[in-house]
Short mmCIF file of N, CA and C and ligand atoms in Angstrom, two decimals:
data_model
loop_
_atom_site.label_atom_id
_atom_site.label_comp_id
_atom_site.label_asym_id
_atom_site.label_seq_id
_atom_site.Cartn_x
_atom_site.Cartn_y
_atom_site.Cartn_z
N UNK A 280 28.56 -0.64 10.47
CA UNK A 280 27.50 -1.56 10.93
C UNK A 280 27.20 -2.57 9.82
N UNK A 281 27.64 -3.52 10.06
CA UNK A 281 26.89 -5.08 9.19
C UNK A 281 25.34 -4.63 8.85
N UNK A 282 25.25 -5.49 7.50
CA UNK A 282 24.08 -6.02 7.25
C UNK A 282 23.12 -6.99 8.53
N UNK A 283 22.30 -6.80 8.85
CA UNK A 283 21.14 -7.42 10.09
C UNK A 283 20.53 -8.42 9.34
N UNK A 284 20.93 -9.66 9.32
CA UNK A 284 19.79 -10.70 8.64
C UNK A 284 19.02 -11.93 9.94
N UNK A 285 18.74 -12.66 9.41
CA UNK A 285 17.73 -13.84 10.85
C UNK A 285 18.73 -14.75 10.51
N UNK A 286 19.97 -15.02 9.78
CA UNK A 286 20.86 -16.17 9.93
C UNK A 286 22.13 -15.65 9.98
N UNK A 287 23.12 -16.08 10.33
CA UNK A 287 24.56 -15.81 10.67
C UNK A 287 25.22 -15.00 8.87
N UNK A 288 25.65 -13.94 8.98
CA UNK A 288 26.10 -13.57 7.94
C UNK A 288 27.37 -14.29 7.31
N UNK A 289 27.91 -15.32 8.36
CA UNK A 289 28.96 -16.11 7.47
C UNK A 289 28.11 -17.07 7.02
N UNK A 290 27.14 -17.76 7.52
CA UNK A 290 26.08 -18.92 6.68
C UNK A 290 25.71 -18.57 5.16
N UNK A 291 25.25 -16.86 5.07
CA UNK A 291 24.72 -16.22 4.34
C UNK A 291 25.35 -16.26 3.22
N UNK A 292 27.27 -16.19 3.36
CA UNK A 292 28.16 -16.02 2.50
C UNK A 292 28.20 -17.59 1.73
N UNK A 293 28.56 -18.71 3.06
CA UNK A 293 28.91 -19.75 2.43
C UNK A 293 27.68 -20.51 1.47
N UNK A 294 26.33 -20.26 2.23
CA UNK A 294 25.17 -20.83 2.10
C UNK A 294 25.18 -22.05 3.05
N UNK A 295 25.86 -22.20 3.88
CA UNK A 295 25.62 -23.46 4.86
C UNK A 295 25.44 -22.85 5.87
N UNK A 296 24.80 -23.81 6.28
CA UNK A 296 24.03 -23.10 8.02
C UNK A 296 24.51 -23.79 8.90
N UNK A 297 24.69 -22.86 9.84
CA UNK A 297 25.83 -23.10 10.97
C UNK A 297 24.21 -24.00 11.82
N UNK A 298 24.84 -24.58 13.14
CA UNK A 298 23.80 -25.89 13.89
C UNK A 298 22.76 -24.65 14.36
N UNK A 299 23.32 -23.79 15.06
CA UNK A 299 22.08 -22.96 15.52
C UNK A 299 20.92 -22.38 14.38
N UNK A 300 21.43 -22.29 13.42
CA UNK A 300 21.03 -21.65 12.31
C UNK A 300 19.66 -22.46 11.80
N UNK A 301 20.30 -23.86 11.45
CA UNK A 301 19.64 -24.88 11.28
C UNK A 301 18.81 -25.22 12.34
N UNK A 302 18.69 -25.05 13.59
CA UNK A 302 18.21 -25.85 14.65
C UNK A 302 16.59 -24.51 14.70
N UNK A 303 16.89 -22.95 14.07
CA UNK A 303 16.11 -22.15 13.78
C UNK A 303 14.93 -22.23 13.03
N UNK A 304 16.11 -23.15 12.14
CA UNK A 304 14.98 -23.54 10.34
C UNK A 304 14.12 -24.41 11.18
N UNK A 305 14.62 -25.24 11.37
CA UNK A 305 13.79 -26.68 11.77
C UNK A 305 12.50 -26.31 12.74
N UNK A 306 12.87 -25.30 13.64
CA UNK A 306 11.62 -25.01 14.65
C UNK A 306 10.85 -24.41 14.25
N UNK A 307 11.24 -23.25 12.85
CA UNK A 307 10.30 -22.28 12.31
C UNK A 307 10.18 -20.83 13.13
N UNK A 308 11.73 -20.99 13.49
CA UNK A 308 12.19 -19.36 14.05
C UNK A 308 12.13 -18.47 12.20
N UNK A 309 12.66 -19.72 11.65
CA UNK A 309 13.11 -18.58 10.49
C UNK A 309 12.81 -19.44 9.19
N UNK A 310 12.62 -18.95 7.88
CA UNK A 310 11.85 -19.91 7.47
C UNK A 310 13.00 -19.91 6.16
N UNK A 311 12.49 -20.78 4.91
CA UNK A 311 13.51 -20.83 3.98
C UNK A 311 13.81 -19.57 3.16
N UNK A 312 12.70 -18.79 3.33
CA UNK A 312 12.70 -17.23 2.79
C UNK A 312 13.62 -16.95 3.24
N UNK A 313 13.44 -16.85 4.48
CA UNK A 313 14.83 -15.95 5.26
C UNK A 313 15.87 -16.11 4.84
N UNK A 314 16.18 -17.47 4.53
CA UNK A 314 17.90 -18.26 3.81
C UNK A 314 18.20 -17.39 2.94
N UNK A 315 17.00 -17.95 1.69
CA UNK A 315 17.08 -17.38 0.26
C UNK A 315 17.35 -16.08 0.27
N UNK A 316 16.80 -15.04 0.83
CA UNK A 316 16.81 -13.65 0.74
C UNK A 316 17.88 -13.11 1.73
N UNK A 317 18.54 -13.86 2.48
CA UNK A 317 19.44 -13.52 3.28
C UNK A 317 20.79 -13.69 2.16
N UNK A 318 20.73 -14.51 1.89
CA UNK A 318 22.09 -14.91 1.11
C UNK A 318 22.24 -14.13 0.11
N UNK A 319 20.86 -13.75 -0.68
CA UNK A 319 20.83 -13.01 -2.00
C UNK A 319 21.12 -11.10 -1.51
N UNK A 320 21.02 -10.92 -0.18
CA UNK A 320 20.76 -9.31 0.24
C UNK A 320 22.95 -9.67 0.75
N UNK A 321 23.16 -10.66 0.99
CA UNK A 321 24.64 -10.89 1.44
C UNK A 321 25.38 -10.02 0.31
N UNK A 322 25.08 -10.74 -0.91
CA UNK A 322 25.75 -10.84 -2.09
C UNK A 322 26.15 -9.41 -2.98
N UNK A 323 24.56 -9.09 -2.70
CA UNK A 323 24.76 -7.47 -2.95
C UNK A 323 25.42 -6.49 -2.17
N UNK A 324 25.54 -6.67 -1.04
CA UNK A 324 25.97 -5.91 -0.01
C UNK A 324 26.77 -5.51 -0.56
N UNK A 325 27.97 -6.54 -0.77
CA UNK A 325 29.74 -6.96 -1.91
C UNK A 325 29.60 -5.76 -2.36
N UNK A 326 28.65 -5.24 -3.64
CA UNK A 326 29.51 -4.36 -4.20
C UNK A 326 27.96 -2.91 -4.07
N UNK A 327 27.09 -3.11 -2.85
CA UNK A 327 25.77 -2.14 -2.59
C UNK A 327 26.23 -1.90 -1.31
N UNK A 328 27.28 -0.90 -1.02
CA UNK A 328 27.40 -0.46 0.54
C UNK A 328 26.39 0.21 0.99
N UNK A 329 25.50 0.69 0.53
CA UNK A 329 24.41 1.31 1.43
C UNK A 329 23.35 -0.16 2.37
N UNK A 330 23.45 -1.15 1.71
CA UNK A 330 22.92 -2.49 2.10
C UNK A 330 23.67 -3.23 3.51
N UNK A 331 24.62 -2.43 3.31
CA UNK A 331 25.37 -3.13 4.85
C UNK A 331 24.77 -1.92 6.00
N UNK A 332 23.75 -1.41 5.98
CA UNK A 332 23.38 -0.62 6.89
C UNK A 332 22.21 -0.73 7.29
N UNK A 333 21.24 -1.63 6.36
CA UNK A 333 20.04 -1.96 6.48
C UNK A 333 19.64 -3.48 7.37
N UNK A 334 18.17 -3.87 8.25
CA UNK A 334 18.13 -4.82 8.77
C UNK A 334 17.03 -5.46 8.41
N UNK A 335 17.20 -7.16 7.87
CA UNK A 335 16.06 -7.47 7.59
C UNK A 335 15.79 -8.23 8.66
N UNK A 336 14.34 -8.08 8.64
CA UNK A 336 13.74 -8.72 10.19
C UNK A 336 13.00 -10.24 9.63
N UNK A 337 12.42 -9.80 8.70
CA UNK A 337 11.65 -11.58 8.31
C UNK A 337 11.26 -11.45 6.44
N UNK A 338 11.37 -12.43 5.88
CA UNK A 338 11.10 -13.04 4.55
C UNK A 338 9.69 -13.52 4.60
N UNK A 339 8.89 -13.35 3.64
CA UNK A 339 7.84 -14.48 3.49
C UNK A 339 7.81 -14.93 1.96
N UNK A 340 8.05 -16.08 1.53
CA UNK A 340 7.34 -16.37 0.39
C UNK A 340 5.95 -16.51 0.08
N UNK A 341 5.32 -15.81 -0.65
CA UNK A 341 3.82 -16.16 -1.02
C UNK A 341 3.60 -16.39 -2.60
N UNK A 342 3.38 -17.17 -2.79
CA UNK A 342 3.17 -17.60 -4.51
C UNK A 342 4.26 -17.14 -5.24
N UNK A 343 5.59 -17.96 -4.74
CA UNK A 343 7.02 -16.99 -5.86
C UNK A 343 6.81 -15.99 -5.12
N UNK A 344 6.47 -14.76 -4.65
CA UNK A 344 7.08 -13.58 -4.36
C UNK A 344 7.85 -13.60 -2.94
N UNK A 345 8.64 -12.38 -3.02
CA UNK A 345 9.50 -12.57 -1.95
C UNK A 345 8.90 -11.29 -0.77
N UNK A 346 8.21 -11.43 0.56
CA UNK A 346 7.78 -9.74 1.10
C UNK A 346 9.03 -9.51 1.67
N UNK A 347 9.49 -8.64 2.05
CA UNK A 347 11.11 -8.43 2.99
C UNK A 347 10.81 -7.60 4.09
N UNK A 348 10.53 -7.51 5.31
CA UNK A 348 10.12 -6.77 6.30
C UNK A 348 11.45 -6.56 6.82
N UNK A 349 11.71 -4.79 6.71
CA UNK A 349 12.85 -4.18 6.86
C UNK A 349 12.63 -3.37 7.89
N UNK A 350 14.10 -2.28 8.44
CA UNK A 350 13.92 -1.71 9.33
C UNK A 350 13.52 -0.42 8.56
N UNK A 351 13.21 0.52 8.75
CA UNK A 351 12.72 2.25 8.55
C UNK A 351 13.68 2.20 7.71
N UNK A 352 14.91 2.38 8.10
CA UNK A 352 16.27 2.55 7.29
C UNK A 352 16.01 1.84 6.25
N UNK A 353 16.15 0.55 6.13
CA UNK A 353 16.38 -0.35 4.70
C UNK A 353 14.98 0.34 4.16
N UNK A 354 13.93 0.07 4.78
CA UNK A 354 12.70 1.10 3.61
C UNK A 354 13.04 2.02 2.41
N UNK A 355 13.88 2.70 3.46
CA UNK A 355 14.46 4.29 2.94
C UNK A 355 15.34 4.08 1.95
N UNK A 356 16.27 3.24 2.41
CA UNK A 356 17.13 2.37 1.03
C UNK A 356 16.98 1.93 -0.07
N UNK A 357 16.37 0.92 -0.09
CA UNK A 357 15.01 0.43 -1.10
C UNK A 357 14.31 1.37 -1.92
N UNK A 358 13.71 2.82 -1.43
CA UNK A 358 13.17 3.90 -1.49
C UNK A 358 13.77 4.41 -2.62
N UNK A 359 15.08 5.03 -2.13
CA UNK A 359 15.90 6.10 -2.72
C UNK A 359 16.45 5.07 -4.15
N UNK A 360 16.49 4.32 -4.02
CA UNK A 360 17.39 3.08 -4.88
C UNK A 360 16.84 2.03 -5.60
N UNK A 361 16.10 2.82 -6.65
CA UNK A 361 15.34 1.55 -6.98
C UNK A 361 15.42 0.49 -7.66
N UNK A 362 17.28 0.33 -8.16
CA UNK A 362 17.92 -0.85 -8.60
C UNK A 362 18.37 -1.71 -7.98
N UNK A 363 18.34 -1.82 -6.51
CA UNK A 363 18.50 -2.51 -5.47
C UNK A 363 17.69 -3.67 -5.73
N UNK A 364 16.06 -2.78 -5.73
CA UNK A 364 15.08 -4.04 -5.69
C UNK A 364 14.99 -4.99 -6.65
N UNK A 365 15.25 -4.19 -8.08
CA UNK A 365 15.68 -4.64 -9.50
C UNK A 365 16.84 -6.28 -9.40
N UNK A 366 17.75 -5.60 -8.42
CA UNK A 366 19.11 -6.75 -8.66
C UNK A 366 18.45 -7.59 -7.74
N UNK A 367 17.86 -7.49 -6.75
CA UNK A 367 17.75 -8.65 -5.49
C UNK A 367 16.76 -9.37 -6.43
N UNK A 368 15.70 -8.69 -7.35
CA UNK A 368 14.88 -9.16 -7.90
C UNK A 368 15.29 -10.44 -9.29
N UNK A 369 16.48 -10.09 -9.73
CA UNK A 369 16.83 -10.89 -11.06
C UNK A 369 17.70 -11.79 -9.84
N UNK A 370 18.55 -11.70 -8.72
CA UNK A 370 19.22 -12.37 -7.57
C UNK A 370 18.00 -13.82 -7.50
N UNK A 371 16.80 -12.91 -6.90
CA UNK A 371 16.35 -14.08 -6.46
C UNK A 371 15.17 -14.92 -7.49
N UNK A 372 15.11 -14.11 -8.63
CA UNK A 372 14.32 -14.89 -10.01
C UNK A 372 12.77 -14.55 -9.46
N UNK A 373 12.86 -13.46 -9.09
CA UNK A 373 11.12 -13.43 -7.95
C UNK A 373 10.95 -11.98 -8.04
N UNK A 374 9.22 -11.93 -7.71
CA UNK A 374 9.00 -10.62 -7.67
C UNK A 374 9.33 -10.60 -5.92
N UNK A 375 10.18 -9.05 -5.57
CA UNK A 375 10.25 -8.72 -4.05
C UNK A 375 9.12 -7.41 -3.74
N UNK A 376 8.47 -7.56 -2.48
CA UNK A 376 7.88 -6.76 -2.08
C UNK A 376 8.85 -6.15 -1.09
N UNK A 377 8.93 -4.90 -0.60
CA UNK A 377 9.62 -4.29 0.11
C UNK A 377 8.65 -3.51 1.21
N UNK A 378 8.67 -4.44 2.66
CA UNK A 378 7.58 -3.50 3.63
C UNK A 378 8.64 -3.21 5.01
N UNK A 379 7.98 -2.24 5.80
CA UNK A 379 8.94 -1.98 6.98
C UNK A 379 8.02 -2.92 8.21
N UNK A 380 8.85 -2.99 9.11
CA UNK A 380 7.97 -3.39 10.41
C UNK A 380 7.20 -2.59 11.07
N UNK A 381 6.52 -3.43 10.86
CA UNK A 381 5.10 -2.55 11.55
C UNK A 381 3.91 -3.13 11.90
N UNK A 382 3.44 -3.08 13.44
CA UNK A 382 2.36 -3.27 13.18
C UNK A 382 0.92 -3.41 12.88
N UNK A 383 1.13 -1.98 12.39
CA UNK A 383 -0.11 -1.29 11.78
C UNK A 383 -0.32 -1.68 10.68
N UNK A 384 -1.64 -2.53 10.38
CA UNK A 384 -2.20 -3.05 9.60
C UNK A 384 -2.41 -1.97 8.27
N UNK A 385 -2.53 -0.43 8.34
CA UNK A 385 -2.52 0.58 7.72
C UNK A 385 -1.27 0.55 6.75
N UNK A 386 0.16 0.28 7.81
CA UNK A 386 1.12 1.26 7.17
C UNK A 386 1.86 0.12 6.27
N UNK A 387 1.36 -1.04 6.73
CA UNK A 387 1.46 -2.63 5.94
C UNK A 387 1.09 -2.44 4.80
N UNK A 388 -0.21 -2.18 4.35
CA UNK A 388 -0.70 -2.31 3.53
C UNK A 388 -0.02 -0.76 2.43
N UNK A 389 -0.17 0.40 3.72
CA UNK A 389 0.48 1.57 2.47
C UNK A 389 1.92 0.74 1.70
N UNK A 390 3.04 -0.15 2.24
CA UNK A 390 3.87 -0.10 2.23
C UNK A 390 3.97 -0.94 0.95
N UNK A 391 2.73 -2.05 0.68
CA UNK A 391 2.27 -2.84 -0.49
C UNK A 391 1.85 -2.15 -1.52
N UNK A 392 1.11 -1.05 -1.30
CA UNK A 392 0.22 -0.61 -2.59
C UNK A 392 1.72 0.45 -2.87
N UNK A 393 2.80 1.11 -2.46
CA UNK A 393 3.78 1.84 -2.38
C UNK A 393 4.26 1.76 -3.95
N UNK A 394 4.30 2.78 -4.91
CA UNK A 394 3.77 4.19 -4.59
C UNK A 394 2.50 4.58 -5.14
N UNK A 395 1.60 3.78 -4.93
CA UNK A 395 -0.08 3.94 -5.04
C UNK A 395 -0.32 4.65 -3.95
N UNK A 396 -0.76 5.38 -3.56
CA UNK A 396 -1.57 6.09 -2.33
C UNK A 396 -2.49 5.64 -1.96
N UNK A 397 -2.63 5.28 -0.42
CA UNK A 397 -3.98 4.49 0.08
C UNK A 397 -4.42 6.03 0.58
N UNK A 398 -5.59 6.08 0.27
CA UNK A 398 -6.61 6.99 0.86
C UNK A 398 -7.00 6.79 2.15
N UNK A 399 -7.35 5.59 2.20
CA UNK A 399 -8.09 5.25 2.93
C UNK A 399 -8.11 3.79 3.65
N UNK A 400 -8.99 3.69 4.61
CA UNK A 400 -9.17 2.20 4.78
C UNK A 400 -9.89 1.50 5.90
N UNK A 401 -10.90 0.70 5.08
CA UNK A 401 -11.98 0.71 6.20
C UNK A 401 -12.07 -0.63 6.14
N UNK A 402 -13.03 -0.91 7.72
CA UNK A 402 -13.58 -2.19 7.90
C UNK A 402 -14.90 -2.33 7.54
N UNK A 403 -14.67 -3.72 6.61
CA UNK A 403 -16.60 -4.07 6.31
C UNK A 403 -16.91 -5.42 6.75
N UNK A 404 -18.39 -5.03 7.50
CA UNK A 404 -18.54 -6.61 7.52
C UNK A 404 -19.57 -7.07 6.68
N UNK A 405 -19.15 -8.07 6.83
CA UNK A 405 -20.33 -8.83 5.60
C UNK A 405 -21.22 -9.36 6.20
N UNK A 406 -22.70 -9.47 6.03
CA UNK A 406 -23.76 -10.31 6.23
C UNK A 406 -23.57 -11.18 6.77
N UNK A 407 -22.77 -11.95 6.33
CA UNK A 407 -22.22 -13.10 6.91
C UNK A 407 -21.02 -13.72 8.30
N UNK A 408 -21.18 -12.04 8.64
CA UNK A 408 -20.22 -12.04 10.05
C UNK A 408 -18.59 -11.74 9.36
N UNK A 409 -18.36 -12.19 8.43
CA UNK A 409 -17.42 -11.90 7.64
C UNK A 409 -16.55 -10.63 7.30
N UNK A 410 -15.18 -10.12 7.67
CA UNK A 410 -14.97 -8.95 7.86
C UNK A 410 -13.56 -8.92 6.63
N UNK A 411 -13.79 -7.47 6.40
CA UNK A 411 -13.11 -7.62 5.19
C UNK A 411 -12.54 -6.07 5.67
N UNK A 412 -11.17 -6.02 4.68
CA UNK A 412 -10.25 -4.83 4.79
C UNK A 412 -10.61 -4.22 3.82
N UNK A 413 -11.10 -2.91 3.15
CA UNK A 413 -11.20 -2.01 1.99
C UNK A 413 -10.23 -0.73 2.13
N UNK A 414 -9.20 -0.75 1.00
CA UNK A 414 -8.35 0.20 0.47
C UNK A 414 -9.10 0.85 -0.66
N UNK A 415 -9.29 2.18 -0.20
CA UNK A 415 -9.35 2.80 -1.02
C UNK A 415 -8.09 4.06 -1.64
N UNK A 416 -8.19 3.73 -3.34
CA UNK A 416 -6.80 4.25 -4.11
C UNK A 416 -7.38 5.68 -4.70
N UNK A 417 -6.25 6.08 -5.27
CA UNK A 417 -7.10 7.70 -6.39
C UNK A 417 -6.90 6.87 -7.56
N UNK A 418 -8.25 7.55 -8.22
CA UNK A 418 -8.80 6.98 -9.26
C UNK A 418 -7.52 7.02 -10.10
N UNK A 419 -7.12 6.39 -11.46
CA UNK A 419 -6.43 6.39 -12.61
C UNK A 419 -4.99 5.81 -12.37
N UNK A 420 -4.79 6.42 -10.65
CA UNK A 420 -3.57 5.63 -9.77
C UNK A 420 -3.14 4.20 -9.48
N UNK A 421 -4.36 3.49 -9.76
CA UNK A 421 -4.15 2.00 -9.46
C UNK A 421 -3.27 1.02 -10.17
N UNK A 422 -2.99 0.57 -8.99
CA UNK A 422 -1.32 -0.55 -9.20
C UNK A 422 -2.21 -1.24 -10.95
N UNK A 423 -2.05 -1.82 -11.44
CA UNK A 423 -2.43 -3.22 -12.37
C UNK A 423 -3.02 -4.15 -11.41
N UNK A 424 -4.43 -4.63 -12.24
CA UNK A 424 -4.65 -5.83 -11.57
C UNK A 424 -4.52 -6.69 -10.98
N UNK A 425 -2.94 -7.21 -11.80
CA UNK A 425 -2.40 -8.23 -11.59
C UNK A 425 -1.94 -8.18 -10.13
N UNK A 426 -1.19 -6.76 -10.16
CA UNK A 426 -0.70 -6.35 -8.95
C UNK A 426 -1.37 -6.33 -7.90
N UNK A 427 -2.65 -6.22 -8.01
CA UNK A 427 -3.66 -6.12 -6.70
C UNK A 427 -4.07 -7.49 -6.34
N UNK A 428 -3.78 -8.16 -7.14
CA UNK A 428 -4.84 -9.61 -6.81
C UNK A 428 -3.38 -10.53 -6.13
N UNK A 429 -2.20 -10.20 -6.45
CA UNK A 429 -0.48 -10.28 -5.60
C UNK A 429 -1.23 -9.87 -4.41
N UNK A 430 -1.37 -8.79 -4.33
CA UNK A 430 -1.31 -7.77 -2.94
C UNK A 430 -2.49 -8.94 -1.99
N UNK A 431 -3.82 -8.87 -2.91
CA UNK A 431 -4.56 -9.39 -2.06
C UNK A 431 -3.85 -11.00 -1.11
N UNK A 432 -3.21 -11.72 -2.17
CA UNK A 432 -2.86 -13.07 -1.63
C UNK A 432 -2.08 -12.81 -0.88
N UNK A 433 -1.08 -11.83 -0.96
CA UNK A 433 0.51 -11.70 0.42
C UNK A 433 -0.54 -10.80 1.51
N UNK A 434 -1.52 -10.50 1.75
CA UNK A 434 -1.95 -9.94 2.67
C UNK A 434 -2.82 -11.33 3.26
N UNK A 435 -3.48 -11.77 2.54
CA UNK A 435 -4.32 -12.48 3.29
C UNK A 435 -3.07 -14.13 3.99
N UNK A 436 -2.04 -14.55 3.12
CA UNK A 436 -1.17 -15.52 3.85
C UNK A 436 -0.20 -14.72 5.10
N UNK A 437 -0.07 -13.52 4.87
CA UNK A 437 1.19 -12.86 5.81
C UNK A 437 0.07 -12.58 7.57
N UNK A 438 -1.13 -11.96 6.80
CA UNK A 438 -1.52 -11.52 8.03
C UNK A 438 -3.27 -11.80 8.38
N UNK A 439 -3.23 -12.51 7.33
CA UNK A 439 -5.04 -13.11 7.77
C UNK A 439 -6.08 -11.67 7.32
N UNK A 440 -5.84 -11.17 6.65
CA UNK A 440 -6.73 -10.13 6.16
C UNK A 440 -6.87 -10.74 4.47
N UNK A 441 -8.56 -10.40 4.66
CA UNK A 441 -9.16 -10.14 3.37
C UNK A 441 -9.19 -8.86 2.40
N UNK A 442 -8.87 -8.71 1.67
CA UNK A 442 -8.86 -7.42 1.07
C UNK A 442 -9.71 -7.29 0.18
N UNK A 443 -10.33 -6.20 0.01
CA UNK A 443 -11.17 -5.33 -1.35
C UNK A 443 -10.36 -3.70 -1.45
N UNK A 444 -10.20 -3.81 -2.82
CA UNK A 444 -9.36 -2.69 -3.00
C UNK A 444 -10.59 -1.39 -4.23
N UNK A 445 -10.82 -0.49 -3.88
CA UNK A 445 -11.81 -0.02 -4.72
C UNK A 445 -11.00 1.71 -4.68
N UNK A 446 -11.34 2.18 -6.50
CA UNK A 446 -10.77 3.61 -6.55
C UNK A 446 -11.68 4.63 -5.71
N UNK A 447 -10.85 5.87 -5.94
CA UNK A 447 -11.52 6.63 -5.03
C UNK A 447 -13.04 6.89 -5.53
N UNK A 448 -12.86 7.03 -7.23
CA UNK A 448 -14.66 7.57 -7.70
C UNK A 448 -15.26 6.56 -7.91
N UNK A 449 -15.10 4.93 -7.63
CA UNK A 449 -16.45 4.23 -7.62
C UNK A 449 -16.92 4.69 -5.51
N UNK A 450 -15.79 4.80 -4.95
CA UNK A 450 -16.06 4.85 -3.71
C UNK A 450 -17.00 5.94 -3.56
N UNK A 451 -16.80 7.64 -4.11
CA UNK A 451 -17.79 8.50 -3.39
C UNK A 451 -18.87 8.00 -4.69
N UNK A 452 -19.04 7.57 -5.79
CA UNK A 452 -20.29 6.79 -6.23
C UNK A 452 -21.15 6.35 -5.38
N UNK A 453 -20.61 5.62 -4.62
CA UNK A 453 -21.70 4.29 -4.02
C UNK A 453 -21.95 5.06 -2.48
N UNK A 454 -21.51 6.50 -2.07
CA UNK A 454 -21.73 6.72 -0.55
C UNK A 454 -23.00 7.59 -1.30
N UNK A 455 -23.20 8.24 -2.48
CA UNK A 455 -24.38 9.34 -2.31
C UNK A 455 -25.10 8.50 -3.30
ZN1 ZN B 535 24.35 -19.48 11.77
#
């Protein structure tokens, strides 16, 4: 079984896009992510046979990073292999996020904080009608800052969620 990408896997090889391919870009079936990360997941395939078994369904760029929404399988790939993400990563000069399809707003987000453990995750609204997503992590477990305030921006451009991310012991703090 081929690699599964959103553009023709001979486009992928040459980097030219066949008319349908192009006629995709142009409508915003598929976006330039898709190109970039299609061509760069091609390349590895070459000498990463476990990669010709995996399907990517959609790319997003958000600030330089790359998200890759995969099938269960490529997850699992990605998973077991964590120089995959390493090479696609120096491939494409970008940080890659690696999420599966889904559309549980839950298993999205586990798949971001991955391998942080979401505890939890609730809806708040704000005073202001304003509704916000809260992940809660185990304490001492938390990604880096840096990493969370990534997470927050590819969540709020990919899927329109606001995020607040809080550990588990400021969380039972503030309930008693
Ligand atoms: Zn094509």
């Amino acid at each position: 079984m081929p690699l599964k990408i959103p553009i023709c896997n001979f486009d992928a090889k040459t980097g030219i896009l066949c008319t349908r391919c192009e006629q995709k870009l142009k409508s915003g079936q598929i976006t330039e992510a898709d190109v970039s990360v299609s061509r760069a997941l091609v390349q590895l395939a070459e000498t990463n046979q476990e990669l010709n078994k995996i399907s990517l369904l959609k790319s997003y760029a958000v600030d330089g990073d790359y998200v890759l929404e995969v099938d269960q399988h490529g997850l699992a790939t990605f998973r077991n292999n964590e120089k995959l993400k390493t090479m696609l990563e120096e491939k494409l000069s970008a940080r890659v996020w690696i999420v599966s399809s889904s559309n549980s707003e839950r298993r999205y987000l586990e798949d971001l904080f991955f391998p942080t453990r979401v505890l939890a995750v609730n809806t708040v609204w704000l005073p202001d009608g304003a509704k916000l997503t809260k992940v809660i992590v185990p304490f001492r477990k938390m990604r880096n800052t840096n990493d969370i305030e990534r997470i927050k921006r590819i969540v709020r451009e990919t899927r329109g969620i606001e995020l607040m991310v809080e550990n588990e012991r400021d969380a039972r703090f503030r309930r008693s």
